[in-house]
PDB file of C-alpha atoms and ligand atoms in Angstrom:
ATOM      1  CA  MET D1224     -14.593  62.619  63.470  1.00 40.00           C
ATOM      2  CA  LYS D1225     -11.944  59.905  62.914  1.00 51.00           C
ATOM      3  CA  PHE D1226     -11.332  56.345  64.443  1.00 48.00           C
ATOM      4  CA  MET D1227      -8.596  55.260  65.578  1.00 45.00           C
ATOM      5  CA  ALA D1228      -7.802  51.443  66.325  1.00 50.00           C
ATOM      6  CA  THR D1229      -7.278  51.623  70.085  1.00 52.00           C
ATOM      7  CA  LYS D1230      -5.583  47.402  69.612  1.00 53.00           C
ATOM      8  CA  PRO D1231      -2.704  46.030  67.639  1.00 51.00           C
ATOM      9  CA  PRO D1232      -4.326  43.330  63.916  1.00 48.00           C
ATOM     10  CA  THR D1233      -4.525  39.672  66.275  1.00 49.00           C
ATOM     11  CA  THR D1234      -2.491  37.989  63.066  1.00 45.00           C
ATOM     12  CA  PRO D1235       0.620  39.871  61.962  1.00 44.00           C
ATOM     13  CA  PRO D1236       0.368  40.102  58.448  1.00 46.00           C
ATOM     14  CA  VAL D1237       3.101  37.821  56.615  1.00 45.00           C
ATOM     15  CA  ALA D1238       5.636  39.760  54.679  1.00 48.00           C
ATOM     16  CA  PRO D1239       6.158  37.856  51.314  1.00 45.00           C
ATOM     17  CA  GLY D1240       9.143  35.444  51.531  1.00 47.00           C
ATOM     18  CA  SER D1241       8.446  35.116  55.127  1.00 48.00           C
ATOM     19  CA  THR D1242       8.150  31.951  57.067  1.00 48.00           C
ATOM     20  CA  PRO D1243       4.789  32.573  59.307  1.00 49.00           C
ATOM     21  CA  THR D1244       4.757  32.811  62.751  1.00 50.00           C
ATOM     22  CA  THR D1245       1.959  32.422  65.927  1.00 54.00           C
ATOM     23  CA  THR D1246       3.275  32.868  69.741  1.00 56.00           C
ATOM     24  CA  ARG D1247       1.193  30.197  71.684  1.00 57.00           C
ATOM     25  CA  GLU D1248       0.448  31.313  75.477  1.00 63.00           C
ATOM     26  CA  ASP D1249       2.976  29.533  77.139  1.00 67.00           C
ATOM     27  CA  GLY D1250       5.268  31.825  75.287  1.00 69.00           C
ATOM     28  CA  ASP D1251       6.985  29.442  72.626  1.00 72.00           C
ATOM     29  CA  SER D1252       6.580  30.911  68.982  1.00 71.00           C
ATOM     30  CA  VAL D1253       5.963  27.919  66.160  1.00 64.00           C
ATOM     31  CA  VAL D1254       6.027  27.777  62.600  1.00 63.00           C
ATOM     32  CA  LEU D1255       2.308  27.899  60.552  1.00 64.00           C
ATOM     33  CA  GLU D1256       3.121  25.745  57.633  1.00 75.00           C
ATOM     34  CA  ARG D1257       2.533  28.233  54.185  1.00 77.00           C
ATOM     35  CA  ARG D1258      -0.493  27.091  52.509  1.00 80.00           C
ATOM     36  CA  THR D1259      -0.086  28.915  48.424  1.00 84.00           C
ATOM     37  CA  GLN D1260      -3.031  29.313  47.037  1.00 85.00           C
ATOM     38  CA  LYS D1261      -2.641  28.374  42.912  1.00 91.00           C
ATOM     39  CA  VAL D1262      -5.089  29.770  41.192  1.00 93.00           C
ATOM     40  CA  GLN D1263      -5.744  27.035  37.498  1.00 92.00           C
ATOM     41  CA  PRO D1264      -6.161  27.702  34.410  1.00 94.00           C
ATOM     42  CA  PRO D1265      -9.743  27.092  33.143  1.00 95.00           C
ATOM     43  CA  GLN D1266      -9.741  23.367  31.176  1.00 97.00           C
ATOM     44  CA  MET D1267     -10.564  24.000  27.702  1.00 98.00           C
ATOM     45  CA  TYR D1268     -11.917  22.707  25.209  1.00 98.00           C
ATOM     46  CA  GLN D1269     -11.264  21.390  21.822  1.00 98.00           C
ATOM     47  CA  VAL D1270     -14.257  20.988  18.792  1.00 98.00           C
ATOM     48  CA  VAL D1271     -12.873  17.826  17.205  1.00 98.00           C
ATOM     49  CA  MET D1272     -15.003  17.177  14.050  1.00 98.00           C
ATOM     50  CA  LEU D1273     -15.204  13.404  12.234  1.00 98.00           C
ATOM     51  CA  ASN D1274     -15.154  12.572   9.311  1.00 98.00           C
ATOM     52  CA  ASP D1275     -17.968  10.338   7.594  1.00 98.00           C
ATOM     53  CA  ASP D1276     -18.913   9.292   3.408  1.00 98.00           C
ATOM     54  CA  TYR D1277     -21.589  11.267   2.596  1.00 98.00           C
ATOM     55  CA  THR D1278     -21.346  15.511   3.467  1.00 98.00           C
ATOM     56  CA  PRO D1279     -19.222  16.983   0.945  1.00 98.00           C
ATOM     57  CA  MET D1280     -15.744  18.569   0.967  1.00 98.00           C
ATOM     58  CA  GLU D1281     -16.678  22.218   0.720  1.00 98.00           C
ATOM     59  CA  PHE D1282     -19.453  22.077   2.784  1.00 98.00           C
ATOM     60  CA  VAL D1283     -17.032  21.340   5.411  1.00 98.00           C
ATOM     61  CA  VAL D1284     -14.532  23.391   4.044  1.00 98.00           C
ATOM     62  CA  MET D1285     -17.470  26.214   4.629  1.00 98.00           C
ATOM     63  CA  VAL D1286     -17.785  25.388   8.505  1.00 98.00           C
ATOM     64  CA  ILE D1287     -15.051  25.650   8.954  1.00 98.00           C
ATOM     65  CA  GLN D1288     -14.356  29.078   7.621  1.00 98.00           C
ATOM     66  CA  GLU D1289     -17.855  30.076   9.529  1.00 98.00           C
ATOM     67  CA  TYR D1290     -17.796  28.944  12.520  1.00 98.00           C
ATOM     68  CA  PHE D1291     -13.875  28.595  13.237  1.00 98.00           C
ATOM     69  CA  SER D1292     -13.027  31.706  12.265  1.00 98.00           C
ATOM     70  CA  LYS D1293     -10.452  29.901   9.616  1.00 98.00           C
ATOM     71  CA  ASP D1294      -9.311  31.225   6.343  1.00 98.00           C
ATOM     72  CA  ARG D1295     -10.239  28.753   3.430  1.00 98.00           C
ATOM     73  CA  GLU D1296      -7.093  27.670   3.349  1.00 98.00           C
ATOM     74  CA  GLN D1297      -6.565  26.630   6.496  1.00 98.00           C
ATOM     75  CA  ALA D1298     -10.434  25.406   6.412  1.00 98.00           C
ATOM     76  CA  THR D1299      -9.088  23.489   3.552  1.00 98.00           C
ATOM     77  CA  GLN D1300      -5.976  21.776   5.468  1.00 98.00           C
ATOM     78  CA  ILE D1301      -8.198  20.626   8.452  1.00 98.00           C
ATOM     79  CA  MET D1302     -10.804  20.014   5.957  1.00 98.00           C
ATOM     80  CA  LEU D1303      -8.035  17.185   4.581  1.00 98.00           C
ATOM     81  CA  LYS D1304      -6.691  16.906   7.669  1.00 98.00           C
ATOM     82  CA  ILE D1305     -10.427  15.103   9.117  1.00 98.00           C
ATOM     83  CA  HIS D1306     -10.759  12.817   5.241  1.00 98.00           C
ATOM     84  CA  LEU D1307      -7.766  10.884   5.737  1.00 98.00           C
ATOM     85  CA  ASP D1308      -6.824  10.392   9.794  1.00 98.00           C
ATOM     86  CA  GLY D1309     -11.205  10.569  10.514  1.00 98.00           C
ATOM     87  CA  LYS D1310     -10.355  13.275  12.784  1.00 98.00           C
ATOM     88  CA  GLY D1311      -9.520  16.972  13.135  1.00 98.00           C
ATOM     89  CA  VAL D1312      -9.692  19.700  15.799  1.00 98.00           C
ATOM     90  CA  CYS D1313     -11.193  22.824  14.728  1.00 98.00           C
ATOM     91  CA  GLY D1314     -10.363  24.830  18.113  1.00 98.00           C
ATOM     92  CA  VAL D1315     -10.241  25.442  21.379  1.00 98.00           C
ATOM     93  CA  TYR D1316     -12.158  27.372  23.539  1.00 98.00           C
ATOM     94  CA  SER D1317     -13.431  27.820  27.159  1.00 98.00           C
ATOM     95  CA  ARG D1318     -16.376  24.961  27.827  1.00 98.00           C
ATOM     96  CA  ASP D1319     -19.433  27.145  26.968  1.00 98.00           C
ATOM     97  CA  VAL D1320     -18.020  28.486  23.825  1.00 98.00           C
ATOM     98  CA  ALA D1321     -16.854  24.839  22.913  1.00 98.00           C
ATOM     99  CA  ALA D1322     -20.833  23.926  23.270  1.00 98.00           C
ATOM    100  CA  THR D1323     -21.865  26.180  21.214  1.00 98.00           C
ATOM    101  CA  LYS D1324     -19.642  25.828  18.107  1.00 98.00           C
ATOM    102  CA  VAL D1325     -20.539  22.499  18.305  1.00 98.00           C
ATOM    103  CA  ASP D1326     -24.486  23.012  18.006  1.00 98.00           C
ATOM    104  CA  GLN D1327     -23.356  25.738  15.376  1.00 98.00           C
ATOM    105  CA  VAL D1328     -21.910  22.590  13.078  1.00 98.00           C
ATOM    106  CA  MET D1329     -24.413  19.757  13.807  1.00 98.00           C
ATOM    107  CA  ASP D1330     -27.319  22.928  13.117  1.00 98.00           C
ATOM    108  CA  ALA D1331     -25.911  24.036  10.474  1.00 98.00           C
ATOM    109  CA  ALA D1332     -25.700  20.429   8.660  1.00 98.00           C
ATOM    110  CA  GLY D1333     -28.824  19.416  10.199  1.00 98.00           C
ATOM    111  CA  LYS D1334     -30.487  22.373   8.271  1.00 98.00           C
ATOM    112  CA  ALA D1335     -28.080  20.996   4.961  1.00 98.00           C
ATOM    113  CA  GLY D1336     -29.033  17.505   5.141  1.00 98.00           C
ATOM    114  CA  HIS D1337     -25.809  16.220   6.017  1.00 98.00           C
ATOM    115  CA  PRO D1338     -24.835  13.612   8.424  1.00 98.00           C
ATOM    116  CA  LEU D1339     -21.148  15.590  10.168  1.00 98.00           C
ATOM    117  CA  GLN D1340     -20.693  15.088  13.503  1.00 98.00           C
ATOM    118  CA  CYS D1341     -18.160  17.227  15.723  1.00 98.00           C
ATOM    119  CA  VAL D1342     -17.930  16.438  19.454  1.00 98.00           C
ATOM    120  CA  SER D1343     -15.854  19.076  22.347  1.00 98.00           C
ATOM    121  CA  GLU D1344     -13.233  17.256  24.451  1.00 98.00           C
ATOM    122  CA  PRO D1345     -11.341  18.530  27.146  1.00 98.00           C
ATOM    123  CA  VAL D1346      -7.869  18.998  26.149  1.00 98.00           C
ATOM    124  CA  GLU D1347      -4.918  17.027  28.434  1.00 92.00           C
TER     125      GLU D1347
HETATM  126  N1  LIG B1398     -15.643  12.286   3.584  1.00 56.45           N
HETATM  127  C1  LIG B1398     -16.282  13.178   2.770  1.00 56.45           C
HETATM  128  C2  LIG B1398     -16.161  12.823   1.565  1.00 56.45           C
HETATM  129  O1  LIG B1398     -15.232  12.139   1.315  1.00 56.45           O
HETATM  130  C3  LIG B1398     -15.732  14.585   3.022  1.00 56.45           C
HETATM  131  C4  LIG B1398     -15.500  14.715   4.992  1.00 56.45           C
HETATM  132  C5  LIG B1398     -13.951  15.086   5.708  1.00 56.45           C
HETATM  133  C6  LIG B1398     -16.427  14.685   5.571  1.00 56.45           C
HETATM  134  C7  LIG B1398     -14.285  16.089   6.768  1.00 56.45           C
HETATM  135  C8  LIG B1398     -16.483  15.084   7.054  1.00 56.45           C
HETATM  136  O2  LIG B1398     -15.144  16.346   9.258  1.00 56.45           O
HETATM  137  C9  LIG B1398     -15.473  15.461   6.769  1.00 56.45           C
HETATM  138  N2  LIG B1398     -16.715  13.460   0.451  1.00 56.45           N
END
């Protein structure tokens, strides 16, 4: 058995680009406010590594290669930037992935007995 619509839809669909209107009981038309729903891209987080006086450069390079998927050359450049500037960005990720990277780095540093610190912060 086929079912057929017996009534037209109460709110007609609005064609793209047209102005939505509705008809009041008195017969006049009023323009409805158009509200375009904007989906924002997710907030991203940068993992920032901090300099200290004790963690060996070689360990930092190894960590950056291992957890931030950089080759040796890139990892060395990032490590030197941190060493010279006090801090540097190792990568940009979604919030959960950034938090996991921070945990992994802090865990590896702690196990190796180094005071290396890193944090995640929202990208402006
Ligand atoms: N400053 C350290 C040293 O001279 C090296 C270092 C670089 C430490 C980067 C931490 O995030 C860091 N051994």
